[in-house]
mmCIF file of C-alpha atoms in Angstrom:
data_model
loop_
_atom_site.group_PDB
_atom_site.id
_atom_site.type_symbol
_atom_site.label_atom_id
_atom_site.label_comp_id
_atom_site.label_asym_id
_atom_site.label_seq_id
_atom_site.Cartn_x
_atom_site.Cartn_y
_atom_site.Cartn_z
ATOM 1 C CA MET A 1 -83.502 -184.723 19.024
ATOM 2 C CA ALA A 2 -86.507 -183.439 16.988
ATOM 3 C CA VAL A 3 -85.611 -179.958 15.972
ATOM 4 C CA GLU A 4 -88.690 -177.493 16.676
ATOM 5 C CA ALA A 5 -86.921 -174.097 16.656
ATOM 6 C CA SER A 6 -83.680 -172.396 15.056
ATOM 7 C CA PRO A 7 -83.031 -168.721 14.531
ATOM 8 C CA ILE A 8 -81.608 -167.439 11.248
ATOM 9 C CA ASN A 9 -78.782 -165.462 12.297
ATOM 10 C CA PRO A 10 -76.118 -163.392 10.026
ATOM 11 C CA SER A 11 -73.643 -166.242 10.486
ATOM 12 C CA ASP A 12 -76.285 -168.657 8.894
ATOM 13 C CA LEU A 13 -76.911 -166.581 6.183
ATOM 14 C CA GLY A 14 -73.145 -166.434 5.441
ATOM 15 C CA VAL A 15 -73.332 -170.211 4.958
ATOM 16 C CA LEU A 16 -76.627 -170.239 3.076
ATOM 17 C CA LEU A 17 -75.995 -167.454 0.690
ATOM 18 C CA GLY A 18 -72.077 -166.818 0.700
ATOM 19 C CA ALA A 19 -71.415 -164.054 -1.779
ATOM 20 C CA VAL A 20 -74.534 -164.580 -3.746
ATOM 21 C CA ALA A 21 -76.672 -161.281 -3.855
ATOM 22 C CA PRO A 22 -80.062 -161.872 -2.822
ATOM 23 C CA GLY A 23 -81.484 -159.660 -5.390
ATOM 24 C CA THR A 24 -80.154 -161.960 -7.967
ATOM 25 C CA LEU A 25 -81.764 -165.425 -6.749
ATOM 26 C CA ARG A 26 -84.319 -166.871 -9.066
ATOM 27 C CA PRO A 27 -86.388 -170.140 -9.172
ATOM 28 C CA ASP A 28 -84.862 -172.833 -11.431
ATOM 29 C CA GLY A 29 -87.191 -175.916 -11.081
ATOM 30 C CA ARG A 30 -86.557 -177.347 -7.378
ATOM 31 C CA ASP A 31 -83.705 -174.868 -7.094
ATOM 32 C CA LEU A 32 -83.139 -171.304 -6.023
ATOM 33 C CA VAL A 33 -80.193 -169.961 -8.297
ATOM 34 C CA GLY A 34 -78.102 -166.776 -7.636
ATOM 35 C CA THR A 35 -75.196 -164.823 -9.051
ATOM 36 C CA VAL A 36 -71.755 -164.706 -7.516
ATOM 37 C CA PRO A 37 -69.914 -161.505 -8.241
ATOM 38 C CA GLU A 38 -66.761 -162.456 -10.456
ATOM 39 C CA ALA A 39 -64.549 -160.674 -8.307
ATOM 40 C CA ALA A 40 -65.555 -162.732 -5.448
ATOM 41 C CA LEU A 41 -65.230 -166.252 -6.856
ATOM 42 C CA PRO A 42 -61.449 -166.374 -5.931
ATOM 43 C CA LEU A 43 -62.469 -166.285 -2.250
ATOM 44 C CA TYR A 44 -65.067 -168.840 -2.542
ATOM 45 C CA ARG A 45 -62.844 -171.320 -4.392
ATOM 46 C CA ASP A 46 -63.135 -173.966 -2.092
ATOM 47 C CA ARG A 47 -67.053 -173.297 -1.287
ATOM 48 C CA LEU A 48 -68.291 -173.990 -5.038
ATOM 49 C CA ASP A 49 -69.927 -177.089 -5.410
ATOM 50 C CA THR A 50 -69.790 -178.331 -1.859
ATOM 51 C CA PRO A 51 -72.797 -178.913 0.269
ATOM 52 C CA LEU A 52 -72.675 -177.267 3.575
ATOM 53 C CA PRO A 53 -75.223 -177.859 6.601
ATOM 54 C CA VAL A 54 -76.975 -174.640 8.006
ATOM 55 C CA GLY A 55 -78.028 -173.538 11.398
ATOM 56 C CA ASN A 56 -75.712 -172.900 14.178
ATOM 57 C CA GLU A 57 -78.071 -173.118 17.052
ATOM 58 C CA GLY A 58 -81.695 -174.422 17.930
ATOM 59 C CA ALA A 59 -83.786 -176.094 20.440
ATOM 60 C CA GLY A 60 -86.182 -179.176 20.402
ATOM 61 C CA THR A 61 -87.039 -182.308 22.118
ATOM 62 C CA VAL A 62 -85.100 -185.355 22.695
ATOM 63 C CA VAL A 63 -86.885 -188.349 20.911
ATOM 64 C CA GLY A 64 -84.147 -190.898 21.602
ATOM 65 C CA ALA A 65 -80.872 -191.561 23.667
ATOM 66 C CA GLY A 66 -78.131 -193.765 24.666
ATOM 67 C CA PRO A 67 -78.579 -195.609 28.057
ATOM 68 C CA GLU A 68 -76.377 -192.884 29.907
ATOM 69 C CA ALA A 69 -78.672 -189.996 28.445
ATOM 70 C CA ALA A 70 -82.038 -191.852 28.755
ATOM 71 C CA ALA A 71 -83.134 -189.195 31.571
ATOM 72 C CA LEU A 72 -83.250 -186.691 28.529
ATOM 73 C CA ILE A 73 -85.725 -188.348 26.593
ATOM 74 C CA GLY A 74 -89.053 -186.169 26.270
ATOM 75 C CA ARG A 75 -86.985 -183.058 27.688
ATOM 76 C CA ARG A 76 -86.735 -179.794 25.774
ATOM 77 C CA VAL A 77 -82.918 -179.116 25.102
ATOM 78 C CA ALA A 78 -80.919 -176.337 23.310
ATOM 79 C CA VAL A 79 -77.709 -176.924 21.522
ATOM 80 C CA LEU A 80 -74.943 -175.041 19.660
ATOM 81 C CA GLY A 81 -73.897 -177.601 17.300
ATOM 82 C CA GLY A 82 -74.374 -176.858 13.632
ATOM 83 C CA SER A 83 -76.680 -178.331 11.110
ATOM 84 C CA MET A 84 -79.797 -177.385 13.047
ATOM 85 C CA TRP A 85 -81.964 -176.515 9.908
ATOM 86 C CA ALA A 86 -83.220 -180.185 9.949
ATOM 87 C CA ASP A 87 -86.030 -182.232 11.412
ATOM 88 C CA TYR A 88 -83.928 -184.450 13.665
ATOM 89 C CA ARG A 89 -80.350 -184.110 14.755
ATOM 90 C CA VAL A 90 -78.001 -186.529 16.670
ATOM 91 C CA VAL A 91 -76.078 -184.688 18.952
ATOM 92 C CA ASP A 92 -73.634 -185.575 21.820
ATOM 93 C CA ALA A 93 -75.506 -185.377 25.174
ATOM 94 C CA ALA A 94 -72.880 -183.360 26.882
ATOM 95 C CA ALA A 95 -73.488 -180.547 24.327
ATOM 96 C CA VAL A 96 -77.138 -179.985 25.228
ATOM 97 C CA VAL A 97 -78.541 -177.656 27.880
ATOM 98 C CA GLU A 98 -81.858 -178.786 29.213
ATOM 99 C CA LEU A 99 -84.192 -175.916 29.204
ATOM 100 C CA PRO A 100 -86.171 -174.829 32.231
ATOM 101 C CA ASP A 101 -89.826 -175.132 32.460
ATOM 102 C CA ASP A 102 -90.306 -171.399 32.189
ATOM 103 C CA VAL A 103 -88.236 -170.842 29.038
ATOM 104 C CA SER A 104 -89.983 -171.871 25.760
ATOM 105 C CA THR A 105 -88.577 -173.786 22.905
ATOM 106 C CA ALA A 106 -88.321 -170.596 20.668
ATOM 107 C CA GLU A 107 -86.578 -168.663 23.463
ATOM 108 C CA GLY A 108 -84.225 -171.619 24.285
ATOM 109 C CA ALA A 109 -83.276 -171.796 20.269
ATOM 110 C CA ALA A 110 -81.311 -168.390 20.299
ATOM 111 C CA LEU A 111 -79.391 -168.803 23.793
ATOM 112 C CA PHE A 112 -76.003 -169.357 22.397
ATOM 113 C CA VAL A 113 -74.768 -167.281 19.102
ATOM 114 C CA ASN A 114 -75.979 -163.788 20.144
ATOM 115 C CA PRO A 115 -75.697 -164.043 23.854
ATOM 116 C CA LEU A 116 -72.279 -165.593 24.093
ATOM 117 C CA THR A 117 -71.088 -163.046 21.382
ATOM 118 C CA ALA A 118 -72.359 -160.122 23.436
ATOM 119 C CA LEU A 119 -70.960 -161.644 26.584
ATOM 120 C CA SER A 120 -67.717 -162.434 25.128
ATOM 121 C CA MET A 121 -67.207 -158.809 23.923
ATOM 122 C CA VAL A 122 -67.474 -157.593 27.397
ATOM 123 C CA GLU A 123 -64.871 -160.506 28.630
ATOM 124 C CA THR A 124 -62.627 -159.477 25.833
ATOM 125 C CA MET A 125 -62.778 -155.847 26.828
ATOM 126 C CA ARG A 126 -61.958 -156.780 30.457
ATOM 127 C CA ALA A 127 -59.210 -158.959 29.676
ATOM 128 C CA GLU A 128 -57.615 -156.707 27.146
ATOM 129 C CA GLY A 129 -57.736 -153.711 29.680
ATOM 130 C CA HIS A 130 -60.245 -151.344 28.142
ATOM 131 C CA SER A 131 -62.998 -150.012 30.003
ATOM 132 C CA ALA A 132 -65.910 -149.109 27.650
ATOM 133 C CA LEU A 133 -67.011 -150.270 24.244
ATOM 134 C CA VAL A 134 -68.311 -148.893 20.844
ATOM 135 C CA HIS A 135 -70.636 -151.242 18.795
ATOM 136 C CA THR A 136 -72.040 -150.909 15.452
ATOM 137 C CA ALA A 137 -75.407 -151.992 13.906
ATOM 138 C CA ALA A 138 -76.377 -151.800 17.647
ATOM 139 C CA ALA A 139 -79.949 -151.836 17.034
ATOM 140 C CA SER A 140 -79.747 -155.700 16.235
ATOM 141 C CA ASN A 141 -80.906 -158.479 18.651
ATOM 142 C CA LEU A 142 -77.150 -158.570 19.804
ATOM 143 C CA GLY A 143 -76.990 -154.958 20.088
ATOM 144 C CA GLN A 144 -79.991 -154.872 22.246
ATOM 145 C CA MET A 145 -78.685 -157.637 24.638
ATOM 146 C CA LEU A 146 -75.202 -155.686 24.739
ATOM 147 C CA VAL A 147 -77.228 -152.532 25.842
ATOM 148 C CA ARG A 148 -78.817 -154.551 28.731
ATOM 149 C CA ILE A 149 -75.376 -156.320 29.559
ATOM 150 C CA CYS A 150 -73.598 -152.933 29.778
ATOM 151 C CA ALA A 151 -76.568 -151.128 31.804
ATOM 152 C CA ALA A 152 -76.417 -154.101 34.354
ATOM 153 C CA ASP A 153 -72.816 -154.061 34.696
ATOM 154 C CA GLY A 154 -71.997 -150.490 34.705
ATOM 155 C CA ILE A 155 -70.084 -150.310 31.487
ATOM 156 C CA GLY A 156 -70.056 -147.531 29.242
ATOM 157 C CA LEU A 157 -71.411 -148.378 25.655
ATOM 158 C CA VAL A 158 -71.542 -146.085 22.664
ATOM 159 C CA ASN A 159 -74.126 -147.429 19.890
ATOM 160 C CA ILE A 160 -73.865 -146.608 16.505
ATOM 161 C CA VAL A 161 -77.038 -146.806 14.421
ATOM 162 C CA ARG A 162 -77.970 -145.626 10.782
ATOM 163 C CA ARG A 163 -81.682 -144.448 11.236
ATOM 164 C CA ALA A 164 -83.483 -142.314 13.731
ATOM 165 C CA GLU A 165 -86.201 -145.223 14.573
ATOM 166 C CA GLN A 166 -83.238 -147.488 15.725
ATOM 167 C CA ALA A 167 -81.822 -144.638 18.018
ATOM 168 C CA ARG A 168 -85.299 -144.666 19.531
ATOM 169 C CA LEU A 169 -85.391 -147.937 20.045
ATOM 170 C CA LEU A 170 -82.147 -148.124 21.802
ATOM 171 C CA ARG A 171 -82.823 -145.069 24.170
ATOM 172 C CA ASP A 172 -86.199 -146.711 24.897
ATOM 173 C CA LEU A 173 -83.976 -149.642 26.298
ATOM 174 C CA GLY A 174 -82.105 -147.329 28.408
ATOM 175 C CA ALA A 175 -78.968 -146.642 26.115
ATOM 176 C CA VAL A 176 -77.274 -143.409 27.105
ATOM 177 C CA HIS A 177 -74.638 -142.982 24.153
ATOM 178 C CA VAL A 178 -76.655 -143.287 20.633
ATOM 179 C CA VAL A 179 -75.040 -141.965 17.651
ATOM 180 C CA ASP A 180 -76.762 -141.940 14.185
ATOM 181 C CA SER A 181 -74.034 -142.362 11.342
ATOM 182 C CA ALA A 182 -76.413 -140.618 8.687
ATOM 183 C CA GLN A 183 -76.520 -137.604 10.611
ATOM 184 C CA PRO A 184 -74.202 -134.768 9.327
ATOM 185 C CA ASP A 185 -72.586 -134.078 13.062
ATOM 186 C CA PHE A 186 -71.918 -137.868 13.392
ATOM 187 C CA ALA A 187 -68.102 -137.498 13.840
ATOM 188 C CA ASP A 188 -68.360 -134.832 16.418
ATOM 189 C CA ARG A 189 -71.243 -136.837 18.301
ATOM 190 C CA LEU A 190 -69.258 -140.062 18.033
ATOM 191 C CA THR A 191 -66.099 -138.146 19.478
ATOM 192 C CA GLU A 192 -67.810 -136.712 22.418
ATOM 193 C CA ALA A 193 -69.593 -139.852 23.380
ATOM 194 C CA ILE A 194 -66.238 -141.800 23.390
ATOM 195 C CA ARG A 195 -64.655 -139.067 25.292
ATOM 196 C CA GLU A 196 -67.516 -139.600 27.843
ATOM 197 C CA THR A 197 -67.341 -143.041 28.062
ATOM 198 C CA GLY A 198 -63.466 -143.756 27.611
ATOM 199 C CA ALA A 199 -64.015 -146.416 24.960
ATOM 200 C CA THR A 200 -60.964 -147.598 23.198
ATOM 201 C CA LEU A 201 -62.610 -151.067 21.955
ATOM 202 C CA ALA A 202 -65.059 -151.294 19.221
ATOM 203 C CA PHE A 203 -66.840 -154.254 17.666
ATOM 204 C CA ASP A 204 -67.990 -153.654 14.216
ATOM 205 C CA ALA A 205 -70.578 -155.657 12.426
ATOM 206 C CA ILE A 206 -70.647 -153.634 9.280
ATOM 207 C CA GLY A 207 -67.180 -154.712 7.905
ATOM 208 C CA GLY A 208 -67.072 -152.659 4.839
ATOM 209 C CA GLY A 209 -66.642 -149.262 4.119
ATOM 210 C CA SER A 210 -64.863 -146.374 6.155
ATOM 211 C CA LEU A 211 -66.675 -146.653 9.674
ATOM 212 C CA ALA A 212 -63.851 -148.677 11.373
ATOM 213 C CA GLY A 213 -61.410 -145.806 10.390
ATOM 214 C CA GLU A 214 -63.972 -143.250 11.488
ATOM 215 C CA ILE A 215 -64.187 -144.769 14.998
ATOM 216 C CA LEU A 216 -60.528 -145.167 15.423
ATOM 217 C CA THR A 217 -60.207 -141.340 14.263
ATOM 218 C CA ALA A 218 -62.752 -140.413 16.945
ATOM 219 C CA MET A 219 -60.937 -142.332 19.612
ATOM 220 C CA GLU A 220 -58.004 -140.508 18.876
ATOM 221 C CA ARG A 221 -59.655 -137.275 18.955
ATOM 222 C CA ALA A 222 -61.141 -138.006 22.242
ATOM 223 C CA GLN A 223 -57.816 -138.316 24.029
ATOM 224 C CA PRO A 224 -56.549 -135.173 26.088
ATOM 225 C CA PRO A 225 -53.854 -133.186 24.312
ATOM 226 C CA LEU A 226 -50.467 -134.315 24.011
ATOM 227 C CA THR A 227 -48.232 -132.491 26.479
ATOM 228 C CA SER A 228 -45.354 -132.518 23.940
ATOM 229 C CA TYR A 229 -45.969 -133.026 20.096
ATOM 230 C CA THR A 230 -45.118 -136.390 18.354
ATOM 231 C CA PRO A 231 -46.118 -137.280 14.818
ATOM 232 C CA TYR A 232 -47.142 -140.756 16.109
ATOM 233 C CA GLY A 233 -50.225 -139.771 17.836
ATOM 234 C CA THR A 234 -51.108 -140.607 21.711
ATOM 235 C CA THR A 235 -49.852 -143.831 23.003
ATOM 236 C CA VAL A 236 -53.483 -144.885 23.971
ATOM 237 C CA HIS A 237 -54.234 -148.341 22.187
ATOM 238 C CA LYS A 238 -57.139 -148.205 20.006
ATOM 239 C CA GLN A 239 -58.733 -151.485 18.890
ATOM 240 C CA VAL A 240 -61.522 -152.366 16.336
ATOM 241 C CA TYR A 241 -62.597 -155.978 15.937
ATOM 242 C CA ILE A 242 -64.707 -156.646 12.781
ATOM 243 C CA TYR A 243 -67.238 -159.423 13.472
ATOM 244 C CA GLY A 244 -69.752 -159.127 10.836
ATOM 245 C CA SER A 245 -69.970 -158.286 7.149
ATOM 246 C CA LEU A 246 -73.273 -156.407 6.417
ATOM 247 C CA ASP A 247 -71.151 -154.312 3.994
ATOM 248 C CA PHE A 248 -69.216 -156.481 1.685
ATOM 249 C CA SER A 249 -67.287 -153.423 0.201
ATOM 250 C CA PRO A 250 -63.496 -153.141 0.966
ATOM 251 C CA THR A 251 -62.637 -151.809 4.529
ATOM 252 C CA VAL A 252 -61.380 -148.411 4.146
ATOM 253 C CA ILE A 253 -58.754 -147.203 6.682
ATOM 254 C CA ASP A 254 -57.996 -143.582 6.708
ATOM 255 C CA ARG A 255 -55.321 -143.429 8.935
ATOM 256 C CA LYS A 256 -55.753 -140.090 11.123
ATOM 257 C CA PHE A 257 -54.929 -141.464 14.379
ATOM 258 C CA GLY A 258 -51.516 -142.236 14.892
ATOM 259 C CA LEU A 259 -49.805 -145.495 15.157
ATOM 260 C CA THR A 260 -51.029 -147.055 18.282
ATOM 261 C CA TRP A 261 -54.057 -149.074 17.012
ATOM 262 C CA SER A 262 -55.185 -152.421 15.691
ATOM 263 C CA VAL A 263 -57.972 -153.629 13.526
ATOM 264 C CA GLY A 264 -58.475 -157.541 13.446
ATOM 265 C CA GLY A 265 -61.378 -160.178 13.037
ATOM 266 C CA TYR A 266 -63.430 -161.224 15.721
ATOM 267 C CA LEU A 267 -65.003 -164.887 15.879
ATOM 268 C CA VAL A 268 -66.947 -165.780 18.978
ATOM 269 C CA THR A 269 -65.651 -169.429 19.124
ATOM 270 C CA THR A 270 -62.037 -168.313 18.832
ATOM 271 C CA ALA A 271 -62.746 -165.701 21.686
ATOM 272 C CA LEU A 272 -64.420 -168.419 23.932
ATOM 273 C CA GLY A 273 -61.347 -170.574 23.532
ATOM 274 C CA ARG A 274 -58.956 -167.814 24.375
ATOM 275 C CA LEU A 275 -61.153 -166.688 27.331
ATOM 276 C CA GLY A 276 -61.155 -170.092 28.886
ATOM 277 C CA GLY A 277 -63.464 -172.639 30.184
ATOM 278 C CA GLU A 278 -64.102 -170.909 33.471
ATOM 279 C CA ALA A 279 -65.334 -167.636 31.722
ATOM 280 C CA ALA A 280 -67.285 -169.778 29.163
ATOM 281 C CA GLY A 281 -69.093 -171.599 31.907
ATOM 282 C CA ARG A 282 -69.823 -168.368 33.864
ATOM 283 C CA MET A 283 -71.249 -166.777 30.499
ATOM 284 C CA ARG A 284 -73.470 -169.857 29.807
ATOM 285 C CA ALA A 285 -74.642 -169.973 33.266
ATOM 286 C CA ARG A 286 -75.734 -166.026 33.041
ATOM 287 C CA VAL A 287 -77.206 -166.684 29.750
ATOM 288 C CA LEU A 288 -79.695 -169.472 31.154
ATOM 289 C CA ALA A 289 -80.484 -167.366 34.184
ATOM 290 C CA GLU A 290 -81.364 -164.368 32.188
ATOM 291 C CA ALA A 291 -82.630 -166.158 29.170
ATOM 292 C CA LYS A 292 -86.370 -164.297 29.444
ATOM 293 C CA THR A 293 -84.755 -160.730 30.082
ATOM 294 C CA THR A 294 -81.258 -159.798 28.995
ATOM 295 C CA PHE A 295 -81.084 -162.333 26.323
ATOM 296 C CA ALA A 296 -84.549 -162.407 25.102
ATOM 297 C CA SER A 297 -84.847 -162.559 21.093
ATOM 298 C CA GLY A 298 -87.669 -161.034 18.996
ATOM 299 C CA TYR A 299 -88.911 -162.464 15.740
ATOM 300 C CA ALA A 300 -90.597 -161.048 13.030
ATOM 301 C CA GLN A 301 -91.968 -164.086 11.788
ATOM 302 C CA THR A 302 -91.859 -168.085 12.269
ATOM 303 C CA ILE A 303 -91.385 -170.204 9.114
ATOM 304 C CA GLY A 304 -90.949 -173.724 8.272
ATOM 305 C CA LEU A 305 -87.936 -175.456 6.344
ATOM 306 C CA ARG A 306 -89.569 -175.159 2.902
ATOM 307 C CA ASP A 307 -90.059 -171.451 3.251
ATOM 308 C CA VAL A 308 -86.472 -170.625 3.635
ATOM 309 C CA LEU A 309 -85.833 -170.805 0.031
ATOM 310 C CA GLU A 310 -89.137 -168.897 -0.817
ATOM 311 C CA PRO A 311 -87.711 -166.078 -3.050
ATOM 312 C CA GLU A 312 -90.065 -163.551 -1.356
ATOM 313 C CA VAL A 313 -89.514 -164.595 2.208
ATOM 314 C CA LEU A 314 -85.581 -164.775 1.751
ATOM 315 C CA ALA A 315 -85.625 -161.641 0.218
ATOM 316 C CA VAL A 316 -86.944 -160.217 3.757
ATOM 317 C CA PHE A 317 -84.662 -161.876 6.025
ATOM 318 C CA ALA A 318 -81.651 -161.756 3.872
ATOM 319 C CA ARG A 319 -81.604 -158.104 4.421
ATOM 320 C CA ARG A 320 -80.310 -158.397 7.788
ATOM 321 C CA SER A 321 -81.948 -155.323 9.090
ATOM 322 C CA THR A 322 -83.476 -154.478 12.364
ATOM 323 C CA GLY A 323 -87.015 -156.294 12.824
ATOM 324 C CA THR A 324 -86.546 -159.051 10.221
ATOM 325 C CA LYS A 325 -85.095 -161.898 12.306
ATOM 326 C CA TYR A 326 -86.869 -165.028 11.503
ATOM 327 C CA LEU A 327 -87.336 -168.308 13.501
ATOM 328 C CA ILE A 328 -87.597 -171.573 11.654
ATOM 329 C CA ASP A 329 -89.858 -174.331 13.156
ATOM 330 C CA PRO A 330 -89.112 -177.597 11.089
ATOM 331 C CA SER A 331 -92.063 -179.389 13.069
ATOM 332 C CA SER A 332 -94.324 -177.067 11.193
ATOM 333 C CA ASP A 333 -93.346 -179.069 7.763
ATOM 334 C CA ARG A 334 -93.290 -182.453 9.312
#
C-alpha cells in the first residue's frame, strides 16, 4: 500500500523521542540530536543505538496485492500495523479495513489507536464492575471521543483538564462534569463530581505527579460515611489505570484513601486481548460506523515525512497539548 496519511499520536512520540527532551534537540548534519537525562539511561538500556520503525496506524491506497487480495488493488484502506511513517508498506490483507467512500483517507488514518483505546476504557469499566469513569487530559482527541461515547451510552464521565479553554471545549461538546485541576477548589469539585457520577475507575494520561493519588482520595471521600469506623477505609474498590506519560516525573501516591484500591498500567493492545475477539470486533464495527461523528479527529496541520524532524515543527507537536495534533502525508514528499 502507498501510505497517504498517518497521525502523530503520543505513543508514536514515545518511540520517536523516548526520554529525549524536545527542547534539547539540535541539528547535526542530516541528523537531529537530543539529550537523554542521565537518570533515565538505565530504563533505555535496550533502546540505545537501536533503530525502531514509527507510526502505529495509517491509511492509503493498495497498489499491489497477491492473487487472493487482488480485489483490493486501487482501494483505500486503513491499517493498525506499525511502521506507517513510510512511503509504502507491505501488510497482511487480513489486517486492513477497507474505507467507505464517504470516509476520507485522512479520517481513516486515525480509526484505530484513539477510538479503540476510548472504547476499550468503556468495555473495561463494564467488565470490571464499575459504572462511571474519570479521565485526565480530557480535552485531547481521545478525551473528546470519550465524551461522545459516554454521552451516547449514558455513562457518567468526570473530565479533568488543566485550563479554562479546555473546560469550555468539553462543555461545548456536551460534557456535564468538567473539573479544572489548576483551580484552588479542584479537590472539592472533583469529589463532588465523583459523588454525583459514582465513578470508581479512572484512566490517567498524565502519569507523573500526584494526580492519580488525588483521584483516589476524591473517590474515597465521595463514599457515604462508614456505619462503623475502621482504619482501613471503605470497602469500595477504587482503580486508577495509567495509560500515558505526559508527565515523566515520579508517580506520587499520598495514601489517604484506605486500603481498597489499585494503581496499574494500561495498554490498549493488552486490554483488547483480555476483552476478547467478540468485544474487539464489536468495537471495530462501531468505529467504522461512526468514523465521521464520534471518532472524528481534528488536525492542526498536515506535514510531510521530511518535516517530522524539522526542529521548529517537532517542537510544536511534541508538546502533546490540545490542538497540536499533526497528520503526516508521506505522498507530499514523493
